[in-house]
XYZ file of C-alpha atoms in Angstrom:
238
model
C -59.652 32.805 -6.809
C -56.752 30.983 -8.437
C -55.338 27.553 -7.753
C -51.833 26.414 -8.682
C -50.674 22.902 -9.549
C -46.910 23.010 -9.946
C -46.073 25.862 -12.308
C -49.383 25.784 -14.167
C -51.898 28.373 -12.920
C -55.584 27.598 -13.305
C -57.823 30.625 -13.022
C -61.375 30.041 -11.861
C -62.276 33.426 -13.362
C -61.315 32.083 -16.780
C -64.448 29.944 -16.742
C -66.449 33.128 -17.256
C -64.287 34.479 -20.054
C -65.931 34.242 -23.481
C -64.080 37.231 -24.884
C -63.428 35.392 -28.154
C -67.205 35.324 -28.724
C -68.962 38.628 -29.376
C -72.022 39.831 -27.481
C -74.523 38.986 -30.225
C -73.230 35.417 -30.488
C -73.312 34.989 -26.711
C -76.944 36.097 -26.721
C -77.669 33.654 -29.526
C -76.086 30.841 -27.507
C -78.281 31.762 -24.543
C -81.324 31.352 -26.774
C -79.990 28.039 -28.106
C -79.361 26.552 -24.666
C -82.628 27.886 -23.255
C -84.476 26.203 -26.113
C -82.413 23.052 -25.568
C -83.399 22.933 -21.879
C -87.080 23.288 -22.781
C -86.777 20.480 -25.334
C -85.100 18.218 -22.784
C -87.855 19.013 -20.290
C -90.437 18.118 -22.929
C -88.604 14.828 -23.568
C -88.621 14.099 -19.825
C -92.393 14.650 -19.765
C -92.820 12.268 -22.698
C -90.726 9.588 -21.007
C -92.584 10.057 -17.741
C -95.962 9.684 -19.415
C -94.823 6.433 -21.020
C -93.355 5.036 -17.799
C -95.945 6.058 -15.231
C -99.259 6.398 -17.073
C -101.348 4.561 -19.643
C -102.245 7.721 -21.551
C -99.584 7.363 -24.256
C -96.983 4.728 -24.994
C -93.895 4.938 -27.153
C -93.930 2.832 -30.282
C -94.442 3.000 -34.028
C -96.902 5.896 -33.876
C -94.595 8.040 -31.759
C -91.727 7.281 -34.168
C -93.844 8.336 -37.135
C -94.868 11.501 -35.290
C -91.210 12.149 -34.471
C -90.157 12.157 -38.119
C -93.256 14.076 -39.116
C -92.418 16.873 -36.660
C -88.823 16.911 -37.886
C -90.015 17.376 -41.455
C -92.504 20.034 -40.335
C -89.725 21.971 -38.614
C -87.471 21.691 -41.656
C -90.231 23.041 -43.913
C -91.091 25.897 -41.550
C -88.140 28.213 -42.267
C -86.943 30.777 -39.778
C -88.271 34.212 -40.712
C -88.257 35.972 -37.357
C -92.071 35.937 -37.098
C -92.870 32.257 -36.621
C -90.633 31.405 -33.680
C -93.519 30.496 -31.387
C -94.748 27.956 -33.937
C -91.269 26.540 -34.519
C -90.546 26.276 -30.796
C -93.873 24.457 -30.409
C -92.889 21.984 -33.126
C -89.549 21.436 -31.429
C -91.268 20.830 -28.075
C -93.455 18.251 -29.794
C -90.336 16.650 -31.252
C -88.787 16.489 -27.795
C -91.971 15.003 -26.347
C -92.081 12.281 -28.999
C -88.374 11.606 -28.475
C -89.129 10.964 -24.813
C -91.971 8.623 -25.758
C -89.662 6.742 -28.134
C -87.172 6.261 -25.298
C -89.939 4.796 -23.145
C -89.664 1.128 -24.232
C -85.912 1.168 -23.617
C -86.462 2.764 -20.219
C -89.009 0.047 -19.379
C -86.274 -2.531 -19.862
C -83.760 -0.433 -17.905
C -86.224 -0.101 -15.016
C -86.423 -3.890 -14.812
C -82.651 -4.121 -14.461
C -81.979 -1.137 -12.175
C -83.959 2.148 -12.122
C -80.908 4.067 -10.879
C -79.256 3.502 -14.272
C -81.512 6.156 -15.819
C -80.451 8.798 -13.303
C -76.788 7.820 -13.562
C -76.922 7.923 -17.363
C -78.553 11.353 -17.333
C -75.921 12.882 -15.061
C -73.104 11.198 -17.013
C -74.528 12.556 -20.270
C -74.892 16.025 -18.770
C -71.274 15.917 -17.585
C -70.013 14.812 -21.011
C -72.161 17.411 -22.743
C -70.965 20.197 -20.451
C -67.280 19.304 -20.753
C -67.314 18.998 -24.540
C -69.348 22.194 -24.875
C -66.819 24.142 -22.824
C -64.002 22.601 -24.863
C -65.665 23.864 -28.034
C -66.329 27.360 -26.705
C -62.836 27.880 -25.303
C -61.005 26.334 -28.251
C -59.445 28.406 -30.988
C -62.055 29.646 -33.431
C -62.947 27.134 -36.162
C -60.350 24.677 -34.840
C -62.829 21.770 -34.883
C -64.824 22.653 -37.991
C -62.484 20.594 -40.173
C -63.978 17.490 -38.514
C -67.209 17.849 -40.493
C -66.248 15.528 -43.336
C -64.712 12.960 -40.995
C -67.740 12.922 -38.694
C -70.134 12.669 -41.627
C -68.232 9.695 -43.020
C -68.102 8.015 -39.596
C -71.843 8.523 -39.124
C -72.519 6.960 -42.524
C -70.314 3.987 -41.632
C -72.171 3.463 -38.338
C -75.487 3.599 -40.173
C -74.315 1.035 -42.730
C -72.995 -1.160 -39.919
C -76.367 -1.075 -38.192
C -78.104 -2.072 -41.445
C -75.695 -4.951 -42.003
C -76.150 -6.102 -38.417
C -79.912 -6.366 -38.963
C -79.126 -9.401 -41.138
C -75.949 -10.625 -39.445
C -76.990 -10.233 -35.805
C -73.405 -9.927 -34.571
C -72.872 -8.900 -30.946
C -69.410 -7.618 -31.916
C -70.885 -5.319 -34.575
C -73.489 -4.156 -32.072
C -70.785 -3.206 -29.573
C -68.872 -1.297 -32.238
C -72.046 0.581 -33.107
C -72.746 1.248 -29.426
C -69.326 2.483 -28.286
C -68.427 4.006 -31.637
C -71.665 5.990 -31.581
C -70.943 7.199 -28.053
C -67.555 8.529 -29.117
C -68.895 9.948 -32.374
C -71.756 11.931 -30.836
C -69.485 13.204 -28.082
C -67.239 14.720 -30.745
C -70.340 15.990 -32.548
C -71.024 18.181 -29.492
C -67.765 20.036 -30.106
C -68.330 20.253 -33.846
C -71.969 21.346 -33.635
C -71.197 23.955 -30.980
C -68.474 25.579 -33.034
C -70.616 25.302 -36.155
C -73.446 27.139 -34.388
C -71.073 29.945 -33.428
C -69.721 30.183 -36.973
C -73.168 30.044 -38.566
C -74.362 32.887 -36.359
C -71.361 34.993 -37.374
C -72.442 34.437 -40.970
C -75.984 35.609 -40.232
C -77.815 32.379 -39.365
C -79.962 33.236 -36.320
C -82.111 30.093 -36.308
C -81.609 29.148 -32.654
C -84.460 26.606 -32.819
C -82.723 24.424 -35.392
C -79.383 24.907 -33.676
C -80.829 23.649 -30.400
C -82.235 20.636 -32.269
C -78.711 19.678 -33.381
C -77.478 19.695 -29.786
C -80.586 17.885 -28.535
C -79.978 15.024 -30.957
C -76.381 14.777 -29.744
C -77.570 14.635 -26.121
C -80.270 12.027 -26.746
C -77.961 9.740 -28.709
C -75.334 9.839 -25.975
C -77.935 9.336 -23.238
C -79.401 6.283 -24.970
C -76.026 4.660 -25.436
C -74.878 5.277 -21.880
C -78.082 3.708 -20.555
C -77.514 0.611 -22.667
C -73.843 0.334 -21.663
C -74.658 0.679 -17.964
C -77.449 -1.887 -18.283
C -75.119 -4.334 -20.027
C -72.528 -3.941 -17.286
C -75.165 -4.430 -14.603
C -76.457 -7.606 -16.201
C -72.913 -8.933 -16.620
C -72.266 -8.445 -12.901
C -75.509 -10.231 -12.028
C -74.556 -13.204 -14.220
C -71.108 -13.422 -12.641
C -72.636 -13.404 -9.152
């Protein structure tokens, strides 16, 4: 089924065309996104346990566990025989990520619980659109962004450190909106990098899914905060 807007044809069938990506890479991407979905589900469980039970609460311990699991995954190299263990570590990382989001979600729930749902669907939409942009773009066309994105990430990190002492709302907003834009572009970069790495023999779909999960979580957190800020501003004006 095709639709036409003026003289520009848009083929619905084109949405299924990944001919520029070979079969092995497509299978690798299926593994990556399947693992990503499981990690997001694990994060949702962690957040739910924080919000609706007294079993576990997000805080310093969950943050320590988060970094510990990240280090454990980094020091458990992919060898084709330990994937169950590595997937388990990644699920634990996702769970702890959800716990760490819990305190923020507590505050969001006080403002408007619907913000969490809205932020999730907005993040999913952004993630889907930028992923498709990366997959349909010319091969390697976004890989040149690596140095730029790395420098921008370092600048945001330095800005956040400076703002710990300055306490500037303006700096905070730059960090918030700048981070949203930066991690959105990271989706494109990381997706194309995954494809290129697989072509060069890197089949570590667990670590590749971790890259995309971090992009998703960082965008989700920022959208929640932005929506909460807007909601509070409207309440103050009323």
